[in-house]
Coordinates of N, CA and C in Angstrom, one line a residue:
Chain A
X295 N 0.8 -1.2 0.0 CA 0.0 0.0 0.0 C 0.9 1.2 0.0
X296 N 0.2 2.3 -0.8 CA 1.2 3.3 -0.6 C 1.0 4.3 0.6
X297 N 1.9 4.4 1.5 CA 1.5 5.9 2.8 C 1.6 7.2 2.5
X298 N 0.9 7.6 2.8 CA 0.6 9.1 2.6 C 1.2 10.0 3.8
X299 N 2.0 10.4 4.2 CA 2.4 11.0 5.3 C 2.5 13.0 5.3
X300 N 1.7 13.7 5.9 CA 0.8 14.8 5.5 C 1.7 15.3 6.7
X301 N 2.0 16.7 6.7 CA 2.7 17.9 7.5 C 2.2 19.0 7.4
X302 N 2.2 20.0 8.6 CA 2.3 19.5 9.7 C 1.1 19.0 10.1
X303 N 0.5 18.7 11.0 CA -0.5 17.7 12.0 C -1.1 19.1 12.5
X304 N -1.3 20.3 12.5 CA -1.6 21.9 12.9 C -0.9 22.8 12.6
X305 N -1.2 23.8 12.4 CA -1.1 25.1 11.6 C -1.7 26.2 12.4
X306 N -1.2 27.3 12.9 CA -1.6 28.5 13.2 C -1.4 29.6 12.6
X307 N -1.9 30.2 11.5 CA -1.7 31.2 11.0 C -2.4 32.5 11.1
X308 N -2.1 33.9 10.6 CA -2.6 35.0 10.9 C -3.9 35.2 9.8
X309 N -4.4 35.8 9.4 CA -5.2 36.5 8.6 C -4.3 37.2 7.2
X310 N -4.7 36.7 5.8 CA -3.4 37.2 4.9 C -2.2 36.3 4.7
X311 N -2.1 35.7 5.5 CA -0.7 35.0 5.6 C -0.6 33.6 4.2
X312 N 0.3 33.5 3.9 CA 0.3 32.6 3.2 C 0.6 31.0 3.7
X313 N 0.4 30.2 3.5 CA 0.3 28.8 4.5 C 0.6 27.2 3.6
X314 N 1.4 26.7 3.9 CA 2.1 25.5 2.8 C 1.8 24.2 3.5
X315 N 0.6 23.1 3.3 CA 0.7 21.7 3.7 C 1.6 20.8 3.0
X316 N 2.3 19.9 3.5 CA 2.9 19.0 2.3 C 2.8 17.7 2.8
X317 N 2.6 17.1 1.4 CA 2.4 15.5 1.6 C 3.6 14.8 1.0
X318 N 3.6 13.3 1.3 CA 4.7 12.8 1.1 C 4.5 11.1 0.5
X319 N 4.5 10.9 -0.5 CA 4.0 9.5 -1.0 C 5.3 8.8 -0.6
X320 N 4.8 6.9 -0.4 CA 5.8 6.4 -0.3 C 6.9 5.8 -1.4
X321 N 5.8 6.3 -2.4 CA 6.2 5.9 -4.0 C 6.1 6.6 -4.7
X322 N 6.9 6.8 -6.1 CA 6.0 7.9 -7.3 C 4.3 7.4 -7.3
X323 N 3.6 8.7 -7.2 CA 2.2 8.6 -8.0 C 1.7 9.2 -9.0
X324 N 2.9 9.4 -9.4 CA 2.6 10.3 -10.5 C 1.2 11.4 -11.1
X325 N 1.4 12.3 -10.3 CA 0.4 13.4 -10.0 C -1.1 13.0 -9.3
X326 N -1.0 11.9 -9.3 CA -2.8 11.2 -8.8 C -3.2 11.7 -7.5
X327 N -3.0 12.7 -7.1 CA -3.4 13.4 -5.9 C -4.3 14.6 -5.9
X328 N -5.5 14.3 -4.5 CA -6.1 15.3 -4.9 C -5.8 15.7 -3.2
X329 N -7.0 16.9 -2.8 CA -6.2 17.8 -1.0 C -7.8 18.3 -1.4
X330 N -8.2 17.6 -0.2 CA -9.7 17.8 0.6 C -9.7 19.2 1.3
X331 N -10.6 20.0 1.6 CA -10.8 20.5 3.0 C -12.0 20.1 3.5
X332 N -12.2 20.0 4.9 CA -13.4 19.5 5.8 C -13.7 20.1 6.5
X333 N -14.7 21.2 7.1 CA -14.8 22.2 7.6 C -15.7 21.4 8.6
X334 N -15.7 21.3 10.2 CA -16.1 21.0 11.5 C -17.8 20.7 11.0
X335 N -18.1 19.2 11.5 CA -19.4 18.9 11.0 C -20.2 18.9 9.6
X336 N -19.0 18.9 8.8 CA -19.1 18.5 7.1 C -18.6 17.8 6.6
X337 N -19.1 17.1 5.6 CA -18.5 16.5 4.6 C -17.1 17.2 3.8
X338 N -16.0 16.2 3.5 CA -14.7 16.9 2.6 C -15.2 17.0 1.5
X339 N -14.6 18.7 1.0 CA -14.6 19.2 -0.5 C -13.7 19.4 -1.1
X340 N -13.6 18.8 -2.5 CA -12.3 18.7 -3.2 C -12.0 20.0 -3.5
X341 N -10.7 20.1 -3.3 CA -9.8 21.7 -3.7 C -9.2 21.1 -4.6
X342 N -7.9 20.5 -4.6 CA -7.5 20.1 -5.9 C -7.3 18.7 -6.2
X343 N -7.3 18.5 -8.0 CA -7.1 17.3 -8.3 C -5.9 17.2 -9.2
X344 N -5.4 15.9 -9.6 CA -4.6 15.7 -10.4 C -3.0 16.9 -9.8
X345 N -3.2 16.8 -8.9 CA -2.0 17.7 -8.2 C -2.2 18.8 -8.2
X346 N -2.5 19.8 -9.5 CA -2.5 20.8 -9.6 C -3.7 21.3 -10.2
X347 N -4.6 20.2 -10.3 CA -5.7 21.5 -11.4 C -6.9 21.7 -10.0
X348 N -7.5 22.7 -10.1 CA -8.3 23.4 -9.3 C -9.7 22.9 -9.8
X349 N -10.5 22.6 -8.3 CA -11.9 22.5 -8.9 C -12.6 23.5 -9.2
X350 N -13.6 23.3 -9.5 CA -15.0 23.9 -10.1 C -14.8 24.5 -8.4
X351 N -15.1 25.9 -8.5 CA -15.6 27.0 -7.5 C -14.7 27.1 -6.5
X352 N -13.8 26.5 -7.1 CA -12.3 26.8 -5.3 C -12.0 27.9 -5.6
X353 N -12.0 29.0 -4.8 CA -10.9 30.0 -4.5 C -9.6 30.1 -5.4
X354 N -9.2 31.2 -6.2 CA -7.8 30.9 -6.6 C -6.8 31.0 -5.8
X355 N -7.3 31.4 -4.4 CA -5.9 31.1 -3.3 C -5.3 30.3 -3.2
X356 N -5.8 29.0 -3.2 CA -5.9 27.7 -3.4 C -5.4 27.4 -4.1
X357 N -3.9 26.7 -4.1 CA -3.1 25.7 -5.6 C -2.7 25.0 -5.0
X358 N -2.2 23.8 -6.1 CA -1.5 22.6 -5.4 C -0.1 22.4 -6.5
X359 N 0.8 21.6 -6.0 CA 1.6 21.7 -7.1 C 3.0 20.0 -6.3
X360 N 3.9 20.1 -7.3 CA 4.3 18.9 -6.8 C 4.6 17.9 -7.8
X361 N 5.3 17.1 -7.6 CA 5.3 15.7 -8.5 C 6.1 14.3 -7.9
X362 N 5.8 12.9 -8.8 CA 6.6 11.9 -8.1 C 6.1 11.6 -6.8
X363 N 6.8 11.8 -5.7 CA 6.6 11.5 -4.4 C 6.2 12.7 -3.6
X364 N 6.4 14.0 -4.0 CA 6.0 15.0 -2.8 C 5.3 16.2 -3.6
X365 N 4.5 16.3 -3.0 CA 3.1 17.1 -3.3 C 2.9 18.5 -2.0
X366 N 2.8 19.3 -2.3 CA 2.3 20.4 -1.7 C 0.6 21.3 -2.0
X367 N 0.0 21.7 -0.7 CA -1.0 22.7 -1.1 C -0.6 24.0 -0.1
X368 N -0.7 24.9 -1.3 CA -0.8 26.9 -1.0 C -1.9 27.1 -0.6
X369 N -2.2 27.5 0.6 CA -3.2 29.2 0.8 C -2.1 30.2 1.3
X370 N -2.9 30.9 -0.7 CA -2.2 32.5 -0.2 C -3.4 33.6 0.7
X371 N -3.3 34.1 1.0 CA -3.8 35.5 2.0 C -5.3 34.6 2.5
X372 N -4.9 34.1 3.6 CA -5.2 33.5 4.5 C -6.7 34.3 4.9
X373 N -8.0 33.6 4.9 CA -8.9 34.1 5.1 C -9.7 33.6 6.6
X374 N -10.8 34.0 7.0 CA -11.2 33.0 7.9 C -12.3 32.2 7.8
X375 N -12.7 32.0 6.9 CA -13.2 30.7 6.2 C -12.5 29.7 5.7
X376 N -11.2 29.8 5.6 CA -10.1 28.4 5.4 C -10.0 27.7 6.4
X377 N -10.5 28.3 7.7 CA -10.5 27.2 9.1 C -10.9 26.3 8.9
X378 N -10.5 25.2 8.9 CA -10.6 23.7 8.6 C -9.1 22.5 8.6
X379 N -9.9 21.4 8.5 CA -9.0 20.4 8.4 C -8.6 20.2 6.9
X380 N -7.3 19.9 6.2 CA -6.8 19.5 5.0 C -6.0 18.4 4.8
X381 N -7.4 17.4 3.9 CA -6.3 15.6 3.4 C -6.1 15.8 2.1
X382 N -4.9 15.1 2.0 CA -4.1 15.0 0.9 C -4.9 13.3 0.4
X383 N -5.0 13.1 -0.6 CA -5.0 11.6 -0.8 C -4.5 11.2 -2.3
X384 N -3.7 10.0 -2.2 CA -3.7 9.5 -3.4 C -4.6 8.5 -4.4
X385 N -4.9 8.6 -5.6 CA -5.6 8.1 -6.1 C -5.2 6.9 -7.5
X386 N -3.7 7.2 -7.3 CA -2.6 6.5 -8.7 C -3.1 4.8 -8.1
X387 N -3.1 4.5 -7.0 CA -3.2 3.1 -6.9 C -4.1 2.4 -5.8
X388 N -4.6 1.4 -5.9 CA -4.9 0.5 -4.4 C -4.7 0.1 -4.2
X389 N -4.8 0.1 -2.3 CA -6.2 0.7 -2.0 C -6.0 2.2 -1.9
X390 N -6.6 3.1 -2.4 CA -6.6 4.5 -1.9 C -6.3 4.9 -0.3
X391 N -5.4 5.9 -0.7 CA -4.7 6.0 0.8 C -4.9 7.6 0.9
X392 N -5.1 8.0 2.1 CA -5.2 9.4 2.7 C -4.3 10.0 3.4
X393 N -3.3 10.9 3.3 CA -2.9 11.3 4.5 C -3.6 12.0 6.0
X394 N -2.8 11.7 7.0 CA -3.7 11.8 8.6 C -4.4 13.3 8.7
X395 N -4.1 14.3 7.3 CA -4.9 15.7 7.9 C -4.0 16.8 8.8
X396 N -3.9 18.2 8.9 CA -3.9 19.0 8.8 C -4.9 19.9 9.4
X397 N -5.1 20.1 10.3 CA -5.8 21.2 11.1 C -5.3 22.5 11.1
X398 N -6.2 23.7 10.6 CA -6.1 24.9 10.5 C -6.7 25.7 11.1
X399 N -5.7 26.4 11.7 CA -6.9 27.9 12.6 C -5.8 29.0 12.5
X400 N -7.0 30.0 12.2 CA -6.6 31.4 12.7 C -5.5 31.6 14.0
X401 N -4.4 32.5 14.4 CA -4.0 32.9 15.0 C -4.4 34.4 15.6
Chain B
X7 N -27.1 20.6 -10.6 CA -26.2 20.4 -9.3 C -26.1 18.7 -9.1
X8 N -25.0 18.5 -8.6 CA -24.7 16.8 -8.3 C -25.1 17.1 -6.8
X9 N -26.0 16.1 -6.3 CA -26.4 15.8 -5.0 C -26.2 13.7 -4.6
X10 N -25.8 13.8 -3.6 CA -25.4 12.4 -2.8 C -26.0 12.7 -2.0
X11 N -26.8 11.1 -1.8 CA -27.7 11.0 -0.2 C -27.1 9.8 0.4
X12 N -26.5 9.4 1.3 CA -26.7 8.5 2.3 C -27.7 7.8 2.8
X13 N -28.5 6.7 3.0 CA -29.1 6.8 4.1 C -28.9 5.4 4.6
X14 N -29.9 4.6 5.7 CA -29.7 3.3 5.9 C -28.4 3.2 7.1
X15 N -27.8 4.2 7.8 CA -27.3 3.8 9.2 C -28.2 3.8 9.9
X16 N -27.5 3.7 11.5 CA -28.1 3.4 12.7 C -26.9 2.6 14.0
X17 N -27.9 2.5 14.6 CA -27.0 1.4 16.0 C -27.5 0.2 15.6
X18 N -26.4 -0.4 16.0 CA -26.4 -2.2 15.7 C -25.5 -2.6 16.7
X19 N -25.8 -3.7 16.8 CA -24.7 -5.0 17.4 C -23.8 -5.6 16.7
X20 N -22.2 -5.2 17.8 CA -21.4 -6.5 17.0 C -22.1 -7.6 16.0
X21 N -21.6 -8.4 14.8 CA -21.7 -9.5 14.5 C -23.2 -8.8 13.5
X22 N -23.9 -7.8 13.4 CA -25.0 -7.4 12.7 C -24.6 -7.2 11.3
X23 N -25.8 -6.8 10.6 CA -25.3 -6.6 8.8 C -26.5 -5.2 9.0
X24 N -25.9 -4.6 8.4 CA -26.7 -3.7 8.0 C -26.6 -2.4 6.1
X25 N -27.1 -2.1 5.7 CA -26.8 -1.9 4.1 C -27.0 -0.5 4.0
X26 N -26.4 0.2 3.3 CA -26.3 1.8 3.2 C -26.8 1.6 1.8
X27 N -27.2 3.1 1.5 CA -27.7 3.6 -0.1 C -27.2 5.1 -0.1
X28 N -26.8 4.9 -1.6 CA -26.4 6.1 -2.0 C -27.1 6.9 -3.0
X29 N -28.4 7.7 -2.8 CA -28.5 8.3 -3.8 C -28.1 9.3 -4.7
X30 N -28.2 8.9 -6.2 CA -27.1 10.1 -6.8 C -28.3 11.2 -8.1
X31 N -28.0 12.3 -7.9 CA -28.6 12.9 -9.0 C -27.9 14.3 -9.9
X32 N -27.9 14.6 -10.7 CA -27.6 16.1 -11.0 C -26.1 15.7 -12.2
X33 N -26.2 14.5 -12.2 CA -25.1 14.2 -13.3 C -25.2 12.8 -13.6
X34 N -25.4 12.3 -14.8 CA -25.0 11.1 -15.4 C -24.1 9.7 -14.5
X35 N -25.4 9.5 -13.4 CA -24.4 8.4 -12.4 C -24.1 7.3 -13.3
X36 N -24.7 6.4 -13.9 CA -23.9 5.2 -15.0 C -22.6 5.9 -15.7
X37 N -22.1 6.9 -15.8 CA -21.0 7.0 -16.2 C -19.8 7.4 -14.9
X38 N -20.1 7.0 -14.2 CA -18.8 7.7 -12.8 C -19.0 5.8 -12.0
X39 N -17.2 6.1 -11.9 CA -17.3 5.0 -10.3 C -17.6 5.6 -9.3
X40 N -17.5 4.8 -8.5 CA -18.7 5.6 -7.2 C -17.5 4.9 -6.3
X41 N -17.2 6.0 -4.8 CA -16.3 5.2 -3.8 C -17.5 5.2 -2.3
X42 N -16.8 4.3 -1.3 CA -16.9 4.6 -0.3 C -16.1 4.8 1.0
X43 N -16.1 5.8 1.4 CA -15.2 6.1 2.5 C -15.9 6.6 4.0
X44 N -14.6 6.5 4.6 CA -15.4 6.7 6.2 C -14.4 7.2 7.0
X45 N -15.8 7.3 7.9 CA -14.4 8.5 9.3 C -15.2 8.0 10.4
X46 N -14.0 7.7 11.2 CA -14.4 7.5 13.0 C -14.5 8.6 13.1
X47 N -15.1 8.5 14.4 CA -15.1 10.1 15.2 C -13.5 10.2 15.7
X48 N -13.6 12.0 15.4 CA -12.7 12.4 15.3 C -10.9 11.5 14.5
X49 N -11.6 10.9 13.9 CA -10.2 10.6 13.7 C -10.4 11.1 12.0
X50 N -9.3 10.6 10.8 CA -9.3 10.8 9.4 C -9.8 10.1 8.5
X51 N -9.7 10.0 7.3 CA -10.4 9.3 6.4 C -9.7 8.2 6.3
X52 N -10.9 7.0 6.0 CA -10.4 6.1 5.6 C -11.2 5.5 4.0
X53 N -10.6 5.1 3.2 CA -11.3 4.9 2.4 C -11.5 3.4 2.0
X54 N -12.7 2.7 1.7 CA -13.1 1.7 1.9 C -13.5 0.3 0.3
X55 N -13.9 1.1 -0.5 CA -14.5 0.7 -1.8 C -14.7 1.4 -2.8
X56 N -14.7 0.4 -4.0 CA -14.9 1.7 -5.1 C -15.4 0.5 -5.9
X57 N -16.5 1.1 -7.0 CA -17.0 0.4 -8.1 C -17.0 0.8 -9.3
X58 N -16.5 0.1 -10.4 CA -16.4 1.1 -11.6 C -17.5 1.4 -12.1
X59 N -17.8 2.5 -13.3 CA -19.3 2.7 -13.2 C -20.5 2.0 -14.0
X60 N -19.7 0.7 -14.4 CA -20.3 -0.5 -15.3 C -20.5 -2.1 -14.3
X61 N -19.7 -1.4 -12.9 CA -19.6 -2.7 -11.8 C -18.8 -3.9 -12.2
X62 N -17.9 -3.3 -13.4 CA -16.8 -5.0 -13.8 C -16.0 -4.8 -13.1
X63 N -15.8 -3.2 -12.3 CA -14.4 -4.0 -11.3 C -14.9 -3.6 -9.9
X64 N -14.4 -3.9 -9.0 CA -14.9 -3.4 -7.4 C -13.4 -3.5 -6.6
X65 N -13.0 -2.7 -6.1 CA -11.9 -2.9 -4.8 C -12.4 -2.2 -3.6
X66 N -11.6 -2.9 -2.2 CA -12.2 -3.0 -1.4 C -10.6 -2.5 -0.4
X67 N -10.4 -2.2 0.7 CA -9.4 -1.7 1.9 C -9.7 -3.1 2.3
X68 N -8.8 -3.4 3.0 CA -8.4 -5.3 3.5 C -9.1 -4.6 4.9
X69 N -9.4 -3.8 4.8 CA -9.7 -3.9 6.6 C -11.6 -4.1 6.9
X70 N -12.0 -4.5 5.4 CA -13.1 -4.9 5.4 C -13.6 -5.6 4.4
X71 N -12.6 -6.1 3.4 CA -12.4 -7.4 2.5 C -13.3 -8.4 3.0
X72 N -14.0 -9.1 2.7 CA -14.9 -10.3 3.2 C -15.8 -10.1 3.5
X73 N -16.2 -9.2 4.5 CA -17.2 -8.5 5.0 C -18.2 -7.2 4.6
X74 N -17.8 -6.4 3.5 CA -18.2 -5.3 2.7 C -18.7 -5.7 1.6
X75 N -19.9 -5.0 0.9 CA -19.8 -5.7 -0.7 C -20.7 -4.3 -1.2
X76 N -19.4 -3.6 -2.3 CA -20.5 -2.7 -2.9 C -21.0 -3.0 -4.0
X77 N -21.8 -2.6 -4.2 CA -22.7 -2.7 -5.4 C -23.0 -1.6 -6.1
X78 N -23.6 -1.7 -7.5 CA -25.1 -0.1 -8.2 C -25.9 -0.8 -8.7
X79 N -26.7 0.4 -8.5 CA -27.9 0.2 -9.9 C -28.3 1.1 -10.7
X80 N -27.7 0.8 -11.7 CA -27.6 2.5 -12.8 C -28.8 3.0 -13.1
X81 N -30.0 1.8 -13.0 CA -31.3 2.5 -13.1 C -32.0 3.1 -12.2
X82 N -31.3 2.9 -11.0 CA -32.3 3.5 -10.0 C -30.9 4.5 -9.7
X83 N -29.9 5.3 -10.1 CA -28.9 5.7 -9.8 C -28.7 6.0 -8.2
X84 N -28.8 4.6 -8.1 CA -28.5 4.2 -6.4 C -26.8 3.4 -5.9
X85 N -25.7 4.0 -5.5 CA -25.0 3.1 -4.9 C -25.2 2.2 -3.7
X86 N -24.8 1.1 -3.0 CA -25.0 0.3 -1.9 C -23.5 0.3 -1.2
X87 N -23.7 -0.6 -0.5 CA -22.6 -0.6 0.5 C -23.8 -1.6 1.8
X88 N -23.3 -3.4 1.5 CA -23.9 -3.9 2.3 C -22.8 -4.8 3.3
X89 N -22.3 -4.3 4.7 CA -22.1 -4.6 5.9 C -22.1 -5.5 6.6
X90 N -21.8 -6.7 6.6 CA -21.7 -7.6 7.6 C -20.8 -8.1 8.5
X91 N -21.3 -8.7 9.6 CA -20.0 -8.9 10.5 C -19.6 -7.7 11.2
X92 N -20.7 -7.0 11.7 CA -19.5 -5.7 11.9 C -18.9 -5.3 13.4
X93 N -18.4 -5.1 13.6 CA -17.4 -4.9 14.2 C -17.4 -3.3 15.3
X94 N -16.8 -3.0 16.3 CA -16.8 -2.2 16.8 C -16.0 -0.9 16.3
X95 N -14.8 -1.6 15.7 CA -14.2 -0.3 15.0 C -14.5 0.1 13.5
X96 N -16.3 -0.8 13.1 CA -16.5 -0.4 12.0 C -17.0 1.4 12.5
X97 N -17.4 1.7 13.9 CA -18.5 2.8 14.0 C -17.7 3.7 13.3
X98 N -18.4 4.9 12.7 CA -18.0 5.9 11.6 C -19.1 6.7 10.9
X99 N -18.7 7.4 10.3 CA -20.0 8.5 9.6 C -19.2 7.8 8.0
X100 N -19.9 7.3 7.5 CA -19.9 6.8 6.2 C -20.1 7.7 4.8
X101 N -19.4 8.2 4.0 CA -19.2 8.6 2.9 C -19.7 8.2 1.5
X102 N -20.1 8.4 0.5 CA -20.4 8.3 -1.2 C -19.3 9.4 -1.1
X103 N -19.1 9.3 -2.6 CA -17.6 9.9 -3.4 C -17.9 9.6 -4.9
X104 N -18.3 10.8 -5.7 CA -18.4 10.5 -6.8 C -16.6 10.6 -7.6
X105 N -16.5 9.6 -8.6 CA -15.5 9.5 -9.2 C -14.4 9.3 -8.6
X106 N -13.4 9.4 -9.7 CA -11.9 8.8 -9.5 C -11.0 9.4 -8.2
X107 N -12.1 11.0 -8.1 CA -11.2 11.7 -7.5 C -11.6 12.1 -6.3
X108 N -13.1 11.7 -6.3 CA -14.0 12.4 -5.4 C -14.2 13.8 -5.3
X109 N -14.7 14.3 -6.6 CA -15.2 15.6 -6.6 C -16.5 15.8 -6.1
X110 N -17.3 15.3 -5.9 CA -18.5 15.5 -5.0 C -18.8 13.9 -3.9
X111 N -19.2 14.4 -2.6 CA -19.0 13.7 -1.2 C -20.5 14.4 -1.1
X112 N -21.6 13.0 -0.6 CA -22.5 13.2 0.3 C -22.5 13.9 1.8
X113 N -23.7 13.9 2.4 CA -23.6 14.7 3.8 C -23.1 13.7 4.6
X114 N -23.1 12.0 4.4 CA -22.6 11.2 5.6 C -23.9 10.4 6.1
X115 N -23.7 9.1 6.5 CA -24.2 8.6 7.3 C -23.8 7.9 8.5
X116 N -24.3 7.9 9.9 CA -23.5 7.0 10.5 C -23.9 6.3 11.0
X117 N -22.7 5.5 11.0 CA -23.1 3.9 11.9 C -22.5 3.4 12.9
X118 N -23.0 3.1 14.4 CA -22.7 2.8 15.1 C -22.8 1.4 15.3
X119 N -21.7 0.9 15.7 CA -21.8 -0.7 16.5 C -21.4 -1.0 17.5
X120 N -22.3 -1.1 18.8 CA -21.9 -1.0 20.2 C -22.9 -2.1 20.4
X121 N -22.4 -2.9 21.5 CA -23.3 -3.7 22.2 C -24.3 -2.8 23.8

């Protein structure tokens, strides 16, 4: 199986601030990655897929970028509606694997 | 709009079966695989099954291989997810996931198994 190992585990940032998650495959996946967010008593909504392409109605703050084994997601100017949790998961193989998430809050 | 419904949790007993449905509308469900994923409380995602959108292929997470079986029905554009044997660390709020990537996720269903 491949692991998904997701950094850091919490995040405190300001308002504006720009803010970097990174994941870490145990294998090349060659871009098959997409990064959830999950906002407290909701279902996860895809932000990006295929590593880098943006869904329908995300924020352009919002990018992903990366290749092979290590993947990253951007929020630039940090709003406070990005409070939430963020999973990275891969989708190149199975069983589909998730990384453990990313908790975000305001400072 | 694409909409996912859940329904069909509850509390159960170890060793019970119990069967979820997924209703899909707002997009061409016979053309998408359909996944299922789940979350304990408070913990992260785990992802469980997937069916392609013709049902020739199905994969499953080993941590519920034997005991899981998903299914569709393109005419009633309903996914399933039927449960048996279950277990205490099946409890979880259960997920639909349309497609390869999960661009659209239902509200959740959950299911408890406690004696």
């Amino acid at each position: 199986d491949i692991q998904m190992t997701q950094s850091p585990a919490s995040l405190s940032a300001s308002l504006g601030e720009t803010v970097t998650i990174e994941c870490r495959a145990s294998e090349d996946i060659y871009n098959g990655l997409a990064w959830y967010q999950q906002k407290p008593g909701k279902s996860p909504q895809l932000l990006i897929y295929n590593a880098n392409s943006l869904h329908t109605g995300v924020p352009s703050r919002f990018s992903g970028s990366g290749s092979g084994t290590q993947y990253s997601l951007k929020i630039n100017s940090l709003q406070s509606e990005d409070v939430a949790s963020y999973f990275c998961q891969q989708y190149y193989n199975y069983p589909l694997t998730f990384g453990s998430g990313t908790k975000l809050e305001i400072k | 709009e694409v909409q996912l419904v859940e329904s069909g949790g509850g509390l159960v007993k170890p060793g019970s079966s119990l069967k979820l449905s997924c209703v899909a509308s707002g997009f061409t469900f016979s053309s998408y695989g359909m996944h299922w994923i789940r979350q304990a409380p408070k913990k992260g995602l785990e992802w469980i099954a997937l069916i392609y959108y013709d049902s020739s292929n199905k994969y499953y997470a080993d941590s519920v291989k034997g005991r899981f079986t998903i299914s569709r029905d393109n005419s009633k554009n309903t996914l399933y997810l039927e449960m048996n044997s279950l277990r205490s660390e099946d409890t979880a709020m259960y997920y639909c996931a349309k497609s390869e990537f999960g661009d659209y996720w239902g509200q959740g269903v959950m299911v408890t198994v406690s004696s």
